[in-house]
PDB file of C-alpha atoms and ligand atoms in Angstrom:
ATOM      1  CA  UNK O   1      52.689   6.948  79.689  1.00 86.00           C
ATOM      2  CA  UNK O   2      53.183   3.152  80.045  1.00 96.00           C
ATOM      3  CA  UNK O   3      50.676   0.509  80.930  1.00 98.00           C
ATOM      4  CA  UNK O   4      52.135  -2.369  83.257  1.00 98.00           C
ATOM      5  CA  UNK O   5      50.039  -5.206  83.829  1.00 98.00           C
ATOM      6  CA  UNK O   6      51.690  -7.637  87.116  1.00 99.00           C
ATOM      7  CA  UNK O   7      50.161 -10.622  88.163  1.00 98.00           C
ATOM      8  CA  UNK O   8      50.400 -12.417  91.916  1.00 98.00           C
ATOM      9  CA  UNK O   9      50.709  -8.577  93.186  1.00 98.00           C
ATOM     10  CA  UNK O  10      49.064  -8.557  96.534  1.00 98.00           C
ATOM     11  CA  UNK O  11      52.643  -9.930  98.527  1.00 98.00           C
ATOM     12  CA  UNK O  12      56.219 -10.614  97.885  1.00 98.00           C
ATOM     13  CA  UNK O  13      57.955  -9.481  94.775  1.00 98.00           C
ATOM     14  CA  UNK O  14      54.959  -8.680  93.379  1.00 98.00           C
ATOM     15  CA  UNK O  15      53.761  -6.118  95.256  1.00 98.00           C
ATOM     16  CA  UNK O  16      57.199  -4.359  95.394  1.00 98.00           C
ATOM     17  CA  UNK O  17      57.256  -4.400  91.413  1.00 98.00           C
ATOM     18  CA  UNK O  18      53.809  -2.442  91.665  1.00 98.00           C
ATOM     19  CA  UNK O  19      55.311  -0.197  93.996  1.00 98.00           C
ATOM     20  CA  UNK O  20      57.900   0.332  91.827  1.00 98.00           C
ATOM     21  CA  UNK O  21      56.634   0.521  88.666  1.00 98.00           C
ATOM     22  CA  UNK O  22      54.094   3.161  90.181  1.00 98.00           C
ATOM     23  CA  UNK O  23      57.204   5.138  91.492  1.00 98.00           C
ATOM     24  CA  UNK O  24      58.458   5.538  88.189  1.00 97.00           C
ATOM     25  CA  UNK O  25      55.264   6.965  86.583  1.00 96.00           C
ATOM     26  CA  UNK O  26      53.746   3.719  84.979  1.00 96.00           C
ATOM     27  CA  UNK O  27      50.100   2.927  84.842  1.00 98.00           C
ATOM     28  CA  UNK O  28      49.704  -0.335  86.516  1.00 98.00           C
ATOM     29  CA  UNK O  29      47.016  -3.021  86.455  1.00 98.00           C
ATOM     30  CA  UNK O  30      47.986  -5.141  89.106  1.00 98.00           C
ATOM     31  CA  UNK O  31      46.159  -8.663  90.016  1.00 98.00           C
ATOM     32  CA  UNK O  32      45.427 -10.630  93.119  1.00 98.00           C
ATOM     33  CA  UNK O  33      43.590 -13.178  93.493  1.00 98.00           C
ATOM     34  CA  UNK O  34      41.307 -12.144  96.457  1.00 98.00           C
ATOM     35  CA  UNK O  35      41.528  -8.041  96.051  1.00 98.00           C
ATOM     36  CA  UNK O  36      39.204  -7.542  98.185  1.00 97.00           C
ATOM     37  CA  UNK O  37      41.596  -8.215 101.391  1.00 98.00           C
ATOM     38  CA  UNK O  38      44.774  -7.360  99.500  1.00 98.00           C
ATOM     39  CA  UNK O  39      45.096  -3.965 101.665  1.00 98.00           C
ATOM     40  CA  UNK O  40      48.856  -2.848 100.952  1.00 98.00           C
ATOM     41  CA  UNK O  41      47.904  -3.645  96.910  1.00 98.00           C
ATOM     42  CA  UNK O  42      44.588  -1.422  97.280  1.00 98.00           C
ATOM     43  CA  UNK O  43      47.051   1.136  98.800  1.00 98.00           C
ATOM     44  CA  UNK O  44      49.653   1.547  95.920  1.00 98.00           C
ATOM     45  CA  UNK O  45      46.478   3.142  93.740  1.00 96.00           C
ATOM     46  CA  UNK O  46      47.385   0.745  90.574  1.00 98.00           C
ATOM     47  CA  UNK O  47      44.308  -0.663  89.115  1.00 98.00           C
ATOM     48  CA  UNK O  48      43.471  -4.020  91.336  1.00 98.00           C
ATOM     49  CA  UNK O  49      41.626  -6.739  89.414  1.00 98.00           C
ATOM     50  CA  UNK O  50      41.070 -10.099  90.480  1.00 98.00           C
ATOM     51  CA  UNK O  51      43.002 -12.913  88.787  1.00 98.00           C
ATOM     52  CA  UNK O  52      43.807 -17.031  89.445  1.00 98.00           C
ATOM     53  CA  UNK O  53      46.234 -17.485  86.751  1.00 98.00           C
ATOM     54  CA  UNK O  54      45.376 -21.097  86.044  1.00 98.00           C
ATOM     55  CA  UNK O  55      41.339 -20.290  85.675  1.00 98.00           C
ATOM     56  CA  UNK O  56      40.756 -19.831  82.126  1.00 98.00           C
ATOM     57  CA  UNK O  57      37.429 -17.756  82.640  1.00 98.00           C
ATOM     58  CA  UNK O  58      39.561 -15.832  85.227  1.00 98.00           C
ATOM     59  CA  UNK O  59      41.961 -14.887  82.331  1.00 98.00           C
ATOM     60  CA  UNK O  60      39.185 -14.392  79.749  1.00 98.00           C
ATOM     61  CA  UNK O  61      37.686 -12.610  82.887  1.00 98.00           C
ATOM     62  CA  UNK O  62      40.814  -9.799  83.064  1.00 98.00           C
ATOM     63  CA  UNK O  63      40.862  -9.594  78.847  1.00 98.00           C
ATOM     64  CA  UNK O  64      37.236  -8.385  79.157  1.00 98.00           C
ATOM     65  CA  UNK O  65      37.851  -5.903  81.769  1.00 98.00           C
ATOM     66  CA  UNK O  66      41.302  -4.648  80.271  1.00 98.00           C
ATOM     67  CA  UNK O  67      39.983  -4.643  76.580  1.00 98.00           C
ATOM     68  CA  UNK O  68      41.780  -3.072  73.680  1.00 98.00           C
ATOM     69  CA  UNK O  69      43.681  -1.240  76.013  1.00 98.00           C
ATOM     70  CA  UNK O  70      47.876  -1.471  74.956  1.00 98.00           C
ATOM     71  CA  UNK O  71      50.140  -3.540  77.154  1.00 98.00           C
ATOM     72  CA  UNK O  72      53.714  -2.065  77.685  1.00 98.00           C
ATOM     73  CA  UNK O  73      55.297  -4.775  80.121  1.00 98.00           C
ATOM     74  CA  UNK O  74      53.615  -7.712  80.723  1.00 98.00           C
ATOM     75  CA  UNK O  75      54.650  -9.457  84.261  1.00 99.00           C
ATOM     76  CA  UNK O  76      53.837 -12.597  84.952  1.00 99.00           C
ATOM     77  CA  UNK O  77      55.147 -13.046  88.556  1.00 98.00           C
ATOM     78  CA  UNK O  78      52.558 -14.901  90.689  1.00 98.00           C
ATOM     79  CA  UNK O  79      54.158 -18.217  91.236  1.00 98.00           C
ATOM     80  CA  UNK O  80      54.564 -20.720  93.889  1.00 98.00           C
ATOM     81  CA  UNK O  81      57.472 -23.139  95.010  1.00 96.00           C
ATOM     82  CA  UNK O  82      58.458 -26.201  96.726  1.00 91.00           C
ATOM     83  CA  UNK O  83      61.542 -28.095  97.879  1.00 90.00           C
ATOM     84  CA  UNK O  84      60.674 -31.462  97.988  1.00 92.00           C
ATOM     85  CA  UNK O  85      62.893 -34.143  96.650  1.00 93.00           C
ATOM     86  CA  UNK O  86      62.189 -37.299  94.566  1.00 93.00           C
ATOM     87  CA  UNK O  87      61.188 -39.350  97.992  1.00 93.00           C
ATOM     88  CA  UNK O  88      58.824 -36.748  98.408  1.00 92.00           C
ATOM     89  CA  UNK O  89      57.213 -36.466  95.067  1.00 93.00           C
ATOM     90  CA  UNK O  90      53.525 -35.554  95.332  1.00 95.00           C
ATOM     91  CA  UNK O  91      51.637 -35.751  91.788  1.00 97.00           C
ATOM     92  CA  UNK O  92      49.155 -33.246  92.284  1.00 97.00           C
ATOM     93  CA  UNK O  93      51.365 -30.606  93.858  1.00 96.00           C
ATOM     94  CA  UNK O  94      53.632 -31.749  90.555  1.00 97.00           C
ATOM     95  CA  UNK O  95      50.899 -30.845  87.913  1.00 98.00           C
ATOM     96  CA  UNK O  96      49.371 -27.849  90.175  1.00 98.00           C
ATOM     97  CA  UNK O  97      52.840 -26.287  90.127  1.00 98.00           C
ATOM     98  CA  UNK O  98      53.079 -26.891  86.001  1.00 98.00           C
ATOM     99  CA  UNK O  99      49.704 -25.245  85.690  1.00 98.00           C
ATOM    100  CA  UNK O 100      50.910 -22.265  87.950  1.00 98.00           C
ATOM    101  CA  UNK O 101      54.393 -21.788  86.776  1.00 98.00           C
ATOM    102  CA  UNK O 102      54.629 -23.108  83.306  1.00 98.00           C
ATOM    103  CA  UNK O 103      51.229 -23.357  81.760  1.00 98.00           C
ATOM    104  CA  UNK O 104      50.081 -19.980  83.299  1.00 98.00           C
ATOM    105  CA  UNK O 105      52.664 -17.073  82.280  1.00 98.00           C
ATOM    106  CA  UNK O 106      52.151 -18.691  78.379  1.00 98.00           C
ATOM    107  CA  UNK O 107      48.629 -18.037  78.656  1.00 98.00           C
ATOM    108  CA  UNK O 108      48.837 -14.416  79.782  1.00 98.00           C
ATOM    109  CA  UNK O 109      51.043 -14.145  76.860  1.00 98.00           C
ATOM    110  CA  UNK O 110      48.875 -15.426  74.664  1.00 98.00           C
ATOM    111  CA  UNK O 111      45.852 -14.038  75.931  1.00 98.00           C
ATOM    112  CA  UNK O 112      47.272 -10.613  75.767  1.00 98.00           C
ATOM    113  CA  UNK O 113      49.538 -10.701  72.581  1.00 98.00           C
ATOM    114  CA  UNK O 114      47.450  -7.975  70.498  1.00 98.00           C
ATOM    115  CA  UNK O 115      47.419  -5.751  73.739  1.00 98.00           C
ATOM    116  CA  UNK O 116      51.431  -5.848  74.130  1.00 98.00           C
ATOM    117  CA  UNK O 117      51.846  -5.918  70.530  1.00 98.00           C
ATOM    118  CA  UNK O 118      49.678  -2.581  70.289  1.00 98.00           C
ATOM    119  CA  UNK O 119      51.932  -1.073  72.963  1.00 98.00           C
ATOM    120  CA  UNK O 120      54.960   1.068  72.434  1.00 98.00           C
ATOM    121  CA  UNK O 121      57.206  -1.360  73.922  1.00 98.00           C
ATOM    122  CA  UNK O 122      55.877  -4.418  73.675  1.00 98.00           C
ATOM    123  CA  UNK O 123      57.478  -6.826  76.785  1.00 98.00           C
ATOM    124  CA  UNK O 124      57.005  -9.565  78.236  1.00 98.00           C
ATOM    125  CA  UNK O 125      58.791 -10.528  80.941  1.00 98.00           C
ATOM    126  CA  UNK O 126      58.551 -13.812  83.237  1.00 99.00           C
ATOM    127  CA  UNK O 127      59.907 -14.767  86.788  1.00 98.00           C
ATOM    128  CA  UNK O 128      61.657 -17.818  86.118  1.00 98.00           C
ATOM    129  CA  UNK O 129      64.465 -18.859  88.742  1.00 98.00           C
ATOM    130  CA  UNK O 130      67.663 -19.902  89.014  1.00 97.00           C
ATOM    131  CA  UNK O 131      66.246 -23.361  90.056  1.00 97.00           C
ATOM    132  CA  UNK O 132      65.025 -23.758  86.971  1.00 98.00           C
ATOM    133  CA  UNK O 133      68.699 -23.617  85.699  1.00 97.00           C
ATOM    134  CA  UNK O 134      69.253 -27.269  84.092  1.00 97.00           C
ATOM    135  CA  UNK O 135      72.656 -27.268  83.710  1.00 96.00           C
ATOM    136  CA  UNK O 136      73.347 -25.839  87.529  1.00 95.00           C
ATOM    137  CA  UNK O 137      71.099 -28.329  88.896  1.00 94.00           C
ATOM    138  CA  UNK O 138      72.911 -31.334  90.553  1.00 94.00           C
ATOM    139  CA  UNK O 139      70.138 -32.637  93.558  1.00 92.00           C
ATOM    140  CA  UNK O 140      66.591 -33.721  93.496  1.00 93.00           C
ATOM    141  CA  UNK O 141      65.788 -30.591  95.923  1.00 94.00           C
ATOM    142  CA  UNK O 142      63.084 -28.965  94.644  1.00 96.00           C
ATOM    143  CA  UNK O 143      62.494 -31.311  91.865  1.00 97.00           C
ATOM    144  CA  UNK O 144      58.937 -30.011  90.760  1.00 97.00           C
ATOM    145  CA  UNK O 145      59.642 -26.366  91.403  1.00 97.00           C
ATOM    146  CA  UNK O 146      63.206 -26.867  89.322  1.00 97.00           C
ATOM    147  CA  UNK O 147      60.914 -28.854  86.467  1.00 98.00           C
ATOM    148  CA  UNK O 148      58.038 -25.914  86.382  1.00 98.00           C
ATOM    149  CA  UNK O 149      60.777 -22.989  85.678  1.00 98.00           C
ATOM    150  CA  UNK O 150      62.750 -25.061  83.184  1.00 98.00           C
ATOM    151  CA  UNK O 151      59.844 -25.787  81.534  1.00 98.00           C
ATOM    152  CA  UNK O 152      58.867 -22.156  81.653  1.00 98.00           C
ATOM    153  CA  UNK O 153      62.181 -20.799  80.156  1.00 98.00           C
ATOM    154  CA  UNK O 154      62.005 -23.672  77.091  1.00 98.00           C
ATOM    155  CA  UNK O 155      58.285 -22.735  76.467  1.00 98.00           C
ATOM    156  CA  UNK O 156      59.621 -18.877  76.399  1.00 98.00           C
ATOM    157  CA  UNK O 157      62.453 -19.758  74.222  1.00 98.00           C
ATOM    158  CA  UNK O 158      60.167 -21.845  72.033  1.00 98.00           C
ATOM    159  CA  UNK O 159      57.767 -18.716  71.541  1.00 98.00           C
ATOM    160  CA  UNK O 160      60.512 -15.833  71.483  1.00 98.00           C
ATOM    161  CA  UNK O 161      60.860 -15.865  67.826  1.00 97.00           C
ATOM    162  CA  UNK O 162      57.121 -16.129  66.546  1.00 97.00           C
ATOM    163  CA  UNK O 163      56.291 -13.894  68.402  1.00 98.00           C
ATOM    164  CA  UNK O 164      59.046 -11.106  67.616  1.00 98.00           C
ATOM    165  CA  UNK O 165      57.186 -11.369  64.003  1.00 97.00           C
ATOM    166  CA  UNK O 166      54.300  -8.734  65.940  1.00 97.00           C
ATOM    167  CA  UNK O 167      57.270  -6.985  68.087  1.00 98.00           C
ATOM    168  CA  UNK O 168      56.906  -8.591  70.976  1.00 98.00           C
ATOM    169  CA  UNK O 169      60.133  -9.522  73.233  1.00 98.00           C
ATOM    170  CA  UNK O 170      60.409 -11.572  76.265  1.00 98.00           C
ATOM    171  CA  UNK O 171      62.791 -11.832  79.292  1.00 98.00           C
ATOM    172  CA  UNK O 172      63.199 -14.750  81.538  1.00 98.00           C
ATOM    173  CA  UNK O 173      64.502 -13.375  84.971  1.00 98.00           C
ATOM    174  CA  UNK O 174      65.823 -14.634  88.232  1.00 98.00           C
ATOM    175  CA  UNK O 175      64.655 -11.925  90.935  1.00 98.00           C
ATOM    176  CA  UNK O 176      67.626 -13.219  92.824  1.00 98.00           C
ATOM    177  CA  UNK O 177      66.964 -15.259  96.122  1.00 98.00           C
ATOM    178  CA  UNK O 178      64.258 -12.891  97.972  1.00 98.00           C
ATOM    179  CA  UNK O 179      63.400 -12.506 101.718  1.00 98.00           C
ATOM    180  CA  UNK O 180      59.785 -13.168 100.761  1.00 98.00           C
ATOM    181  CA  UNK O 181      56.799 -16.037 101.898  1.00 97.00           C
ATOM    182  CA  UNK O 182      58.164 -18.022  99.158  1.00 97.00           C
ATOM    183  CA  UNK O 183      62.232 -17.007  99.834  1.00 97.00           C
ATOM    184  CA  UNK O 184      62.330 -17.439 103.936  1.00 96.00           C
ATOM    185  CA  UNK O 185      63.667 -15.048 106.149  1.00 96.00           C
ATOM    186  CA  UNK O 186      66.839 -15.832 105.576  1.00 97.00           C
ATOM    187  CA  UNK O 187      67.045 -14.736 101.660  1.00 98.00           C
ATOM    188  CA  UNK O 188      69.905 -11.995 101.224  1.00 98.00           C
ATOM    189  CA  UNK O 189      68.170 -10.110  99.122  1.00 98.00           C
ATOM    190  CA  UNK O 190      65.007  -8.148  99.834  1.00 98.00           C
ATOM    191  CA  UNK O 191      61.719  -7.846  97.898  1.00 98.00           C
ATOM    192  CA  UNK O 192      62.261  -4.011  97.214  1.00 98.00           C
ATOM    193  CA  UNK O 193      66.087  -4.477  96.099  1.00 98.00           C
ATOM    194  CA  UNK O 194      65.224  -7.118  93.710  1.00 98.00           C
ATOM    195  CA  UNK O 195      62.437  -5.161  92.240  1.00 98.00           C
ATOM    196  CA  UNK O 196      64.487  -2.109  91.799  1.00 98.00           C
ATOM    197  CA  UNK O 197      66.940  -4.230  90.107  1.00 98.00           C
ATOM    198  CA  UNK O 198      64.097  -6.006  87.683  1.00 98.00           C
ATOM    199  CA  UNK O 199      62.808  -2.731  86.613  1.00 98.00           C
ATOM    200  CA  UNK O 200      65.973  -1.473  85.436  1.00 98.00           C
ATOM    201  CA  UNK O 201      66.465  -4.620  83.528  1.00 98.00           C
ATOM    202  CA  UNK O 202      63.065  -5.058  82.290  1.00 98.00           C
ATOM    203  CA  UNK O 203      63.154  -1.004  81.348  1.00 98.00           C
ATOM    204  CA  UNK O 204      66.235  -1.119  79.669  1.00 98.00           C
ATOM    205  CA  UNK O 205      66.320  -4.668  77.744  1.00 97.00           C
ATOM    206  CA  UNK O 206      66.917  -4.422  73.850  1.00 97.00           C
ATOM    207  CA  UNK O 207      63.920  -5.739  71.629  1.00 97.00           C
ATOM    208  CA  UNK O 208      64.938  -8.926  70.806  1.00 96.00           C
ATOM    209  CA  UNK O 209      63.400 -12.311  69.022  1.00 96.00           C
ATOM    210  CA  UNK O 210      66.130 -14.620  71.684  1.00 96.00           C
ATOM    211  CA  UNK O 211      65.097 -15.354  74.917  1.00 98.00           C
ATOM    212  CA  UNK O 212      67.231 -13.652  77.674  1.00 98.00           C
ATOM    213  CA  UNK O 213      67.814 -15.640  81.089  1.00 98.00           C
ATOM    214  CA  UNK O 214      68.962 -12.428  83.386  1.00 98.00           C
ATOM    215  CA  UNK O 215      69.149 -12.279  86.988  1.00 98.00           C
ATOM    216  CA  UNK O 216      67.717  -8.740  89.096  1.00 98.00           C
ATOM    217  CA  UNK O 217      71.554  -7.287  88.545  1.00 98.00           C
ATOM    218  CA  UNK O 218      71.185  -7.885  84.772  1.00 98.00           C
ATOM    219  CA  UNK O 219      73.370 -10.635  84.305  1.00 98.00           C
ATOM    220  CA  UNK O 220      72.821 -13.543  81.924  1.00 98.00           C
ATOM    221  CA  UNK O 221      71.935 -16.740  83.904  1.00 97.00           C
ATOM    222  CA  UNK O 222      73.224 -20.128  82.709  1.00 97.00           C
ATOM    223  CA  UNK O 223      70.155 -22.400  80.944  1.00 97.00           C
TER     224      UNK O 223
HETATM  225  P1  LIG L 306      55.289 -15.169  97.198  1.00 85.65           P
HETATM  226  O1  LIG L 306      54.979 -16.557  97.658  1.00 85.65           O
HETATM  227  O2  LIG L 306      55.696 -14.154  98.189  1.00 85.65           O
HETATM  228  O3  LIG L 306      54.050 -14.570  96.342  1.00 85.65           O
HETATM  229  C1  LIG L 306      53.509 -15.344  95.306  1.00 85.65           C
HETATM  230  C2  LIG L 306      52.416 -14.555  94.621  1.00 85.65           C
HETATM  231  O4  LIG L 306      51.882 -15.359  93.561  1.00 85.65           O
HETATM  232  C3  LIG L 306      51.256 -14.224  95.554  1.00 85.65           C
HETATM  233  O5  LIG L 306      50.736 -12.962  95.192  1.00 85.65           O
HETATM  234  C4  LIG L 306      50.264 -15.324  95.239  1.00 85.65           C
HETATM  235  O6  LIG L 306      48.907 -14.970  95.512  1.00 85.65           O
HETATM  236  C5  LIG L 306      50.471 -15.451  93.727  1.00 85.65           C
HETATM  237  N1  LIG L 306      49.917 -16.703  93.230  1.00 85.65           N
HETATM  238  C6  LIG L 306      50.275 -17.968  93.571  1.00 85.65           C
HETATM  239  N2  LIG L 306      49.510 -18.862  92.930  1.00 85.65           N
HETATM  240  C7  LIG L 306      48.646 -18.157  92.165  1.00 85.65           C
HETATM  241  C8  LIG L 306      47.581 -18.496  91.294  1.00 85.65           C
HETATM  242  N3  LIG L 306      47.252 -19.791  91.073  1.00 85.65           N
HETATM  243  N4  LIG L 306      46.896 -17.508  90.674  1.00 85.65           N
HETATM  244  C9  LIG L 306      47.209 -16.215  90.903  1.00 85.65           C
HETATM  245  N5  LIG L 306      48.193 -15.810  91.731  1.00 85.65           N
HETATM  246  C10 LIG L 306      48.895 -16.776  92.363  1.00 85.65           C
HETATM  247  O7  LIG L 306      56.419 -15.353  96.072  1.00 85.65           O
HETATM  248  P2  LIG L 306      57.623 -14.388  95.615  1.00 85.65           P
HETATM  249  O8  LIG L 306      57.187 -12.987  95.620  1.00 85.65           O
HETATM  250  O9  LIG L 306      58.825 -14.796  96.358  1.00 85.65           O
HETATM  251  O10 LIG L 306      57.840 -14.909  94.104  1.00 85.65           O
HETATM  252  C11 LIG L 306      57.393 -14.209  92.958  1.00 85.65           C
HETATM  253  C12 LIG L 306      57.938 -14.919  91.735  1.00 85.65           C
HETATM  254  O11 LIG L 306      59.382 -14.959  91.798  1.00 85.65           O
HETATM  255  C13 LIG L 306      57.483 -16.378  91.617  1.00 85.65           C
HETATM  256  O12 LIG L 306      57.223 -16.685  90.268  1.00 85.65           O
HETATM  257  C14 LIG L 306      58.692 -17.172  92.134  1.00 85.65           C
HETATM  258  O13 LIG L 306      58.748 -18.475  91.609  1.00 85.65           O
HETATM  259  C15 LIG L 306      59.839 -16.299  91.638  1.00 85.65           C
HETATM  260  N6  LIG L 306      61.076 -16.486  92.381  1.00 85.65           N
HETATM  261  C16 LIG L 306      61.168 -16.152  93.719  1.00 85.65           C
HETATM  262  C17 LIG L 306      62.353 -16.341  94.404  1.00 85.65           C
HETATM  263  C18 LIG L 306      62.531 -15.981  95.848  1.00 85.65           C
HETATM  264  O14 LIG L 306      63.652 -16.159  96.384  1.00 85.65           O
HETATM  265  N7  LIG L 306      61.519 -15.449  96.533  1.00 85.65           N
HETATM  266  C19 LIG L 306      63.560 -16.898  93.734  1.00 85.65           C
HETATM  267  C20 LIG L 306      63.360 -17.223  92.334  1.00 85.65           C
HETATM  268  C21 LIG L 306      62.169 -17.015  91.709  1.00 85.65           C
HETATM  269  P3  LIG L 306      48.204 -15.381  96.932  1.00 85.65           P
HETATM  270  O15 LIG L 306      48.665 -14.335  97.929  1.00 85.65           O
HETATM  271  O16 LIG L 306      46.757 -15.319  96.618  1.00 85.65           O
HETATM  272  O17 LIG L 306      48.692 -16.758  97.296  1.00 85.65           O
END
C-alpha cells in the first residue's frame, strides 16, 4: 500500500487527484485549509488535515500529526493564479503568490524529505504550469502567476539532484488548462480528465535526479 499526501485538496484538481488516487487503492492524506467545511473532501474517506501552505507552524503542524509515517507521492497542488499584466502589477499579490506557489511546494519538500525518502517510491511531484514556461512566454499576461511557476520549476531543478542522493525524484507538471475556480468555465479540459492523466504520469515516471516538465498526457513541456 502507498501513502499519498495532496495539498489544496478540498476543490479543483485537487480534490479530483484525491479521488483518484483513492480509486486506485492509495492511502491518502489530503489537506485543506478549513476541513471542517470541505464536505466533498470529508466524503472521499482520505485522511483530512488542515494545512495553509505558507504558515510555517501549519507545516510543522501536519509533520507532527503525520510523523515517521513514509511518504510515497508527495503533491503539492494548492496554488493560486492571476492574469494581471505589468500596468496592473500589485506588490503584495506579487510576493503572496511567490510564498504560495514558489516558496511553499519547496517547503513541503523539505519538510517531508525523510518521510518520502523512507517510502518505497519516493516522489515528489509539483503543479507547475505551462505559464510558467519562459521560453513560450511572449506578453505581460499573467506576469506574477508566469514568475511564481518559473520560479517553482528552477527551484525544482536546482534541488533535483541533491536530493536524488536519498532517492527522492521530482516531476514538474502542467495539469493541462482545467475547467476549475482557477481555469474558468471555459477550460477544455476537466478536473477529473486531467487527474486521470497526472496519475498515470506521476505512477509511472522513472526515478530520476533531472527535473521533468510533463504535461497531464505525459509529454515534456518546453522550460
Ligand atoms: P483551484 O483554484 O480550483 O484550487 C486551488 C486549491 O489550492 C484550493 O484547494 C485552495 O484552497 C488551495 N490553496 C490556495 N492557496 C492556499 C494556501 N495558501 N494554503 C493552502 N491551500 C491553498 O485551482 P486548480 O485546482 O485549478 O489548480 C491546482 C494547481 O494546478 C495549482 O497549483 C495551479 O496553479 C495549477 N494549474 C492549474 C491550471 C488550470 O487550468 N486550472 C493550469 C495550470 C496549472 P482554498 O479552497 O482554501 O482556497
Amino acid at each position: 500500500m502507498t501513502t499519498t499526501l495532496i495539498t489544496g485538496a478540498n476543490r479543483g484538481i485537487g480534490l479530483e487527484l484525491v479521488r483518484k488516487f483513492l480509486a486506485q487503492g492509495h492511502d491518502v492524506i489530503a489537506t485543506a485549509r478549513d476541513p471542517e467545511t470541505s464536505n466533498e473532501l470529508n466524503a472521499t474517506g482520505a485522511k483530512v488535515y488542515p494545512l495553509e501552505v505558507t504558515d510555517a507552524s501549519s507545516v510543522a503542524a501536519l509533520k507532527e500529526a503525520v510523523g515517521d509515517q513514509p511518504i510515497d507521492y508527495l503533491i503539492n497542488n494548492a496554488g493560486i493564479g492571476s492574469f494581471a499584466a505589468f500596468k496592473d502589477l500589485d506588490y503584495d499579490a506579487f510576493a503572496n503568490m511567490l510564498a504560495v506557489n514558489t516558496i511553499a511546494p519547496i517547503r513541503m519538500i523539505d519538510t517531508f524529505l525523510d518521510n518520502i525518502a523512507a517510502s518505497d517510491v519516493k516522489m515528489a511531484a509539483s503543479l507547475s504550469s505551462m505559464m510558467g514556461s519562459i521560453e513560450n512566454t511572449q506578453a505581460s499576461f499573467g506576469l506574477i502567476y508566469r514568475t511564481s511557476k518559473a520560479g517553482l520549476n528552477m527551484a525544482l531543478r536546482a534541488a533535483a539532484p541533491e536530493l536524488a542522493e536519498k532517492g527522492v525524484t521530482l516531476l514538474a507538471l502542467h495539469p493541462g488548462w482545467v475547467n476549475t475556480d482557477m481555469g474558468g468555465k471555459q477550460a477544455p479540459v476537466n478536473p477529473a480528465q486531467s487527474a486521470a492523466g497526472l496519475y498515470t504520469v506521476i505512477t509511472t515516471a522513472e526515478p530520476s535526479s533531472e527535473l521533468r516538465f510533463l504535461d497531464f498526457e505525459g509529454k515534456t513541456h518546453p522550460w
